[in-house]
Each structure stands twice: as structure tokens, then as C-alpha cells.
Coordinates of C-alpha atoms in Angstrom, one line a residue:
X1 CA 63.2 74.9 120.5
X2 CA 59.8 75.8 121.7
X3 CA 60.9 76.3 125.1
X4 CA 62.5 80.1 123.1
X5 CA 58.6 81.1 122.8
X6 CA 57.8 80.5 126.3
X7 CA 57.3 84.2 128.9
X8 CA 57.5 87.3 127.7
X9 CA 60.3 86.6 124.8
X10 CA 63.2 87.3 127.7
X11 CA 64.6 84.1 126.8
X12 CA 64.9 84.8 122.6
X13 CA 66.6 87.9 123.4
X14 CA 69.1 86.2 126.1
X15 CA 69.5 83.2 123.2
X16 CA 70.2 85.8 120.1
X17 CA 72.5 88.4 122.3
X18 CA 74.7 85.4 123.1
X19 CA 74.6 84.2 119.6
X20 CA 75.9 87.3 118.3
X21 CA 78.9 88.2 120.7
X22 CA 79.9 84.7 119.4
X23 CA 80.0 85.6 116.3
X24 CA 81.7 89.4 117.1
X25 CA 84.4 87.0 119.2
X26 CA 85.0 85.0 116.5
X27 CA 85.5 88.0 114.2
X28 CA 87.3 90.3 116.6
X29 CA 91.1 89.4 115.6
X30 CA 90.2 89.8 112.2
X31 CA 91.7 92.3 109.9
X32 CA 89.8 95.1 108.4
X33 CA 91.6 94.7 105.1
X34 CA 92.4 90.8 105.4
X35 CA 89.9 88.8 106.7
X36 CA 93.1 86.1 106.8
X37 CA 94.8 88.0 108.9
X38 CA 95.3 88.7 112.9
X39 CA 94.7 92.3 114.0
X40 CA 96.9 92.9 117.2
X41 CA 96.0 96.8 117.3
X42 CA 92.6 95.6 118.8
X43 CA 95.3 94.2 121.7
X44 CA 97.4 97.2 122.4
X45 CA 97.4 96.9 126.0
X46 CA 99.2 93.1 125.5
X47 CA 101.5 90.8 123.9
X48 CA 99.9 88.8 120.8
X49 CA 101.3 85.4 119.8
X50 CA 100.9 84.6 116.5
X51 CA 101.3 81.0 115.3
X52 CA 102.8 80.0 111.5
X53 CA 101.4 77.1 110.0
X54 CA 104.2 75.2 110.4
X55 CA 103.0 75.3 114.1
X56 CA 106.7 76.0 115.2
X57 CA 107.5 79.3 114.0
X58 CA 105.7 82.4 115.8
X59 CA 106.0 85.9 116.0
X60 CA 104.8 88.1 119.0
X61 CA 103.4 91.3 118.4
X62 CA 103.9 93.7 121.5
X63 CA 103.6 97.6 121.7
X64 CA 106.4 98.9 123.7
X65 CA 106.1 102.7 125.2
X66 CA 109.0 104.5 123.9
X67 CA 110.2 108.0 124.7
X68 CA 107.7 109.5 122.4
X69 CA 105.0 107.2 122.1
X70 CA 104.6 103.6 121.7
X71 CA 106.2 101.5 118.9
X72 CA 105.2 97.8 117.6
X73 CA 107.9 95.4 117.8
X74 CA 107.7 91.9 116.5
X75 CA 109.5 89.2 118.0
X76 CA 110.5 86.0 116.1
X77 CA 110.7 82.6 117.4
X78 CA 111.3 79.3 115.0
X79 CA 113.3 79.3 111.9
X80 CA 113.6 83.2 112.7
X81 CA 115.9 83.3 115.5
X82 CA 114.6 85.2 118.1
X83 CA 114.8 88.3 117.1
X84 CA 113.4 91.6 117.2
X85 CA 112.0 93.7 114.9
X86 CA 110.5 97.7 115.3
X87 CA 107.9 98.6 112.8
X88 CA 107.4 101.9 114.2
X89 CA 103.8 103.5 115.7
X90 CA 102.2 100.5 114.2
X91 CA 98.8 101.7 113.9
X92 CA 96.3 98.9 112.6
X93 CA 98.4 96.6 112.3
X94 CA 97.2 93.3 110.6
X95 CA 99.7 90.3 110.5
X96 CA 99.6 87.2 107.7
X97 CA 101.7 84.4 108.1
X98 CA 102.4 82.7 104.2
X99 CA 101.8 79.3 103.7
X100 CA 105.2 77.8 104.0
X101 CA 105.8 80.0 107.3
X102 CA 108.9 81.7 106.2
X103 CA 107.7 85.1 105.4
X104 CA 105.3 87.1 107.7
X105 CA 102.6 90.4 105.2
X106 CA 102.3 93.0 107.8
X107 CA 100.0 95.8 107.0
X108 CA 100.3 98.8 109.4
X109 CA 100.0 102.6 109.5
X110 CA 102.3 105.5 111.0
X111 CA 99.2 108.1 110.7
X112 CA 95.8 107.1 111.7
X113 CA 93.5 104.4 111.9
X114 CA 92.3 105.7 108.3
X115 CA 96.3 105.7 106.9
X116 CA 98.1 105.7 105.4
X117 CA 99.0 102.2 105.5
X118 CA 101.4 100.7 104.1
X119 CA 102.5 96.8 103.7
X120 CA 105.3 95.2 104.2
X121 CA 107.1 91.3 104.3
X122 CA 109.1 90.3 106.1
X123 CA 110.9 87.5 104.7
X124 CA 113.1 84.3 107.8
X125 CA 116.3 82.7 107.0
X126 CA 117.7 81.1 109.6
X127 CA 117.8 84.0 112.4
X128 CA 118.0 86.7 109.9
X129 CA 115.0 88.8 108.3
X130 CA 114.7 90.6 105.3
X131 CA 112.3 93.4 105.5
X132 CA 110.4 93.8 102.0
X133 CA 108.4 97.3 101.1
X134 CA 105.8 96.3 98.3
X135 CA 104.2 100.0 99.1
X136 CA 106.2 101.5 96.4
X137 CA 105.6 99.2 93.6
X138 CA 101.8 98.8 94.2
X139 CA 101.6 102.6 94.4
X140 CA 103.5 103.0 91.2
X141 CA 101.3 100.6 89.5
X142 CA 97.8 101.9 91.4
X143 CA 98.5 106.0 90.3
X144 CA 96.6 108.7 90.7
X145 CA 93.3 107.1 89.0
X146 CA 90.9 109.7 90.6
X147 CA 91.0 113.1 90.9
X148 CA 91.8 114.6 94.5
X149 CA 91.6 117.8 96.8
X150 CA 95.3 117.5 96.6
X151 CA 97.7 113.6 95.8
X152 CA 96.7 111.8 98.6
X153 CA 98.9 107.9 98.5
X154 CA 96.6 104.9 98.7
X155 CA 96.4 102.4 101.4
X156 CA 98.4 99.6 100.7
X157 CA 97.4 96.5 102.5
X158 CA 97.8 92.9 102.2
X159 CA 94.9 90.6 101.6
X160 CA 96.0 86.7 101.2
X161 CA 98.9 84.9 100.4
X162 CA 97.9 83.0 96.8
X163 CA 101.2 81.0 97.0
X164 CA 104.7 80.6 99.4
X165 CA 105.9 83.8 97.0
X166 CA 102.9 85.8 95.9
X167 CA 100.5 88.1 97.9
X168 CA 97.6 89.6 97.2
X169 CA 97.5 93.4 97.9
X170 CA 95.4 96.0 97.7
X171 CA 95.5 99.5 96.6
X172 CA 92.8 101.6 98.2
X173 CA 91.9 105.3 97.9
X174 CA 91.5 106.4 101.9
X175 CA 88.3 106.5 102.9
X176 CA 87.2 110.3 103.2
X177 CA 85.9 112.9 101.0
X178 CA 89.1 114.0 99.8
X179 CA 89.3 112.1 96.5
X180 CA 86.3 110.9 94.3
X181 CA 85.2 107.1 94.5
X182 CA 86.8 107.2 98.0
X183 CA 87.4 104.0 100.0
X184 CA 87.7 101.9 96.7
X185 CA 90.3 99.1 95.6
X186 CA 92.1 97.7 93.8
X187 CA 93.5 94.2 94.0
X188 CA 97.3 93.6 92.7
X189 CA 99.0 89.9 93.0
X190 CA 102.8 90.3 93.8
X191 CA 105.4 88.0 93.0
X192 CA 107.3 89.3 96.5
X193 CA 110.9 88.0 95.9
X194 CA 111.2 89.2 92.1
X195 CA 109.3 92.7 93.6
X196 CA 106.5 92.6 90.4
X197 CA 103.0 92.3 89.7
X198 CA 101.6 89.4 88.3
X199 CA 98.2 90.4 87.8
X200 CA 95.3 92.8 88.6
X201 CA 91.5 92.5 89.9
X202 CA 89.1 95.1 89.3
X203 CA 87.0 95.8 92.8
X204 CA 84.0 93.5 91.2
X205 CA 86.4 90.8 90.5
X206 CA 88.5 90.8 93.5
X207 CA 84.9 90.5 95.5
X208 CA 83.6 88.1 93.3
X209 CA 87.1 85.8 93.3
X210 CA 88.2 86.5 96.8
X211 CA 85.5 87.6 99.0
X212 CA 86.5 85.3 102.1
X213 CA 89.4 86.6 102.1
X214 CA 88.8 90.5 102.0
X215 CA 88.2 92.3 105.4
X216 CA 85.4 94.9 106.4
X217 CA 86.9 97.8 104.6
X218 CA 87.1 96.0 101.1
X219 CA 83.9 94.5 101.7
X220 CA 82.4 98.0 102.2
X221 CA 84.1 99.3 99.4
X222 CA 81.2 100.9 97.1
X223 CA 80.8 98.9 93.3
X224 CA 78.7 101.8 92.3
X225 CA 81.6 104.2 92.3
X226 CA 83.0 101.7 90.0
X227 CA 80.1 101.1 87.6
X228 CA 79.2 104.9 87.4
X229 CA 82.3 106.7 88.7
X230 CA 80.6 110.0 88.2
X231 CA 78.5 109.1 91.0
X232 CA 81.2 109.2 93.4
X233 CA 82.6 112.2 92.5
X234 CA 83.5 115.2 95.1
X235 CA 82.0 117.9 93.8
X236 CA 84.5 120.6 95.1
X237 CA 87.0 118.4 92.9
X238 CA 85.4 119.4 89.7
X239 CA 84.5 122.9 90.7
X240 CA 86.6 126.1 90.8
X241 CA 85.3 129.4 92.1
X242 CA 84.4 130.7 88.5
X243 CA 82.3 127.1 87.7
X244 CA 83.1 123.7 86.8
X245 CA 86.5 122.2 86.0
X246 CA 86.8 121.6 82.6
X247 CA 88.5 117.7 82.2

């Protein structure tokens, strides 16, 4: 490695730039809510092919201009037929095969890059697909914990398969100043064919149980806002025009 030292230092610079767009290449498909899954809004311009583990069944991911604007469509290959499926503007969207390949988490957004997203599975049997919404239940279950300019849904987005028939999803508050502790999670296992939750991770435990499998906005997510909530509150939640809100 001595030969790095040698000149003016050119050749460290030219040694660590390549080192790190390796590592943003191998990152790039990731999700930003599942590092697990394959983000194919990065790839709007083109069709994404997304192998199952099973290594025969595969989904392609395409955004197809419509007369308004551009919708996702997913098309199946495998144990799913081949058909087609439209998931709307399609916005962000992640994709997360589950282990047994016969059910495809797709997390995606109608709004903006910043959601609302919503998740969704959609379950193969033999050339026919079930479309699951898990947004519902998980929003049920998530509430209203914080207060909020005005009720503002969560992002609802799934993180990891934990089994054939459970997912891990998360409930986030969107990231902006809207609502207090903004841009944290929480962590929800669904049993997805009996649509109900099995069990739920505080922020600090979902990071602490399931960090490889989180993505760049759940990693981000702020733990102080959980440990000290008042921290993270927007003042002009807790403020009226004749003083503070009284709880």
C-alpha cells in the first residue's frame, strides 16, 4: 500500500473516490425505508426486473406515460401468470419479494417523494393476484400519537419479511415540521393473510433488533424525540395566539 503515499496524494484521492461510488453503487437500488428492498423510482426512465428467491418468479417494474402522467405497472412472470398490475403514480416505490416468492410488499406513494406512502401485498396463485392494503390496519393501530398543525396519515412502509406470512411495517410521522417528533416510527409485525398485528417495536427497539434491515429514512429517524418527546415538539402546535395550549 505504500505506493498510495507516493506524489502529491493524487493517487489516495483517485483510490478513496473509487472506493466510495462502490459503495453508493452498491447502495443505490436500496430502499429508503427497507434496506431489503429494490427501489425502481431511482429507474424511472426504464424497466426493472426484479428476481424472487425462488429464482423463477419475477416481476418487472416499468413506468408507463399515461394520458395524465405516468403510472407504475408491475408485470408478473412465474407462478404469477404474466400479468399486469397498475399501482398508480407510483412515487418511491420500493419492492420486497417474501421468502417463499409468492407474495410481492410494495411500498409506494401517490403524493410526493415525502408521502404519503402507503404499503401494499400483493399476494400469486397460479396467474391470479390478490392485492392486499395493510395501510389501514397499521394506521388504525399507529393513531394520532403526536399532536399536528392539522391530522396528517403516517407513512406506511414495509421493512422485511420475518416469515412467508408476516411483514414488518412501519408507521412513520412524515418528515416535516407539521407534527411534533416528525420523521419518527414505529415498527408493526403483520400477520398479512389474517390482516392483524402480531406485535410492536418501539423506534429504539426496532433499530436495535432490525437495523440491517431499516433503510435511510428509519435510520435517520431521531431517538431523542423518543426519549424526550418535548424536545421535538413544534412550537406553533402548542401555541395559540393568546399563549400556550393548555394539554
Amino acid at each position: 500500500m505504500s505506493e498510495l503515499y507516493d506524489g502529491d496524494g493524487e493517487g489516495v484521492v483517485k483510490v478513496l473516490a473509487a472506493i466510495l461510488l462502490l459503495g453508493l453503487a452498491a447502495a443505490a437500488d436500496e430502499g429508503v425505508f427497507s434496506a431489503k428492498a429494490v427501489d425502481v423510482w431511482d429507474h424511472y426512465s426504464k424497466p426493472v426486473t426484479v428476481r424472487a428467491p425462488d429464482g423463477s418468479t419475477a416481476v418487472t417494474a416499468e413506468y408507463v406515460l399515461g394520458s395524465k402522467d405516468k403510472h407504475l405497472f408491475l408485470r408478473f412472470r412465474g407462478e404469477g401468470g404474466k400479468t399486469s398490475f397498475d399501482l398508480g403514480r407510483g412515487i418511491g416505490a420500493e419492492l420486497l419479494w417474501s421468502p417463499d416468492s409468492k407474495a410481492l410488499a410494495v411500498t409506494t406513494s401517490d403524493v410526493s417523494r415525502n408521502g404519503v406512502f402507503n404499503t401494499y401485498v400483493l399476494s400469486l396463485d397460479h396467474g391470479s393476484i390478490q392485492k392486499i392494503d395493510l395501510s389501514p390496519l397499521v394506521r388504525k393501530e399507529f393513531d394520532h400519537p403526536v399532536a399536528c398543525a392539522y391530522p396528517e396519515p403516517p407513512n406506511v412502509a414495509a421493512v422485511n419479511w420475518s416469515s412467508p406470512n408476516h411483514l414488518l411495517v412501519a408507521a412513520q410521522i412524515l418528515d416535516h415540521s407539521i407534527c411534533d417528533s416528525f420523521g419518527t416510527f414505529v415498527l408493526y409485525e403483520v400477520d398479512v393473510p389474517q390482516r392483524a398485528i402480531l406485535r410492536q417495536y418501539s423506534q429504539i427497539e426496532a433499530k436495535r433488533v432490525y437495523s440491517s434491515s431499516l433503510g435511510t429514512f428509519l435510520q435517520h429517524a431521531r431517538d431523542g424525540c423518543v426519549t424526550s418527546p418535548k424536545k421535538c415538539e413544534v412550537p406553533s402546535n402548542h401555541t395559540t395566539a393568546h399563549g400556550p395550549k393548555r394539554n
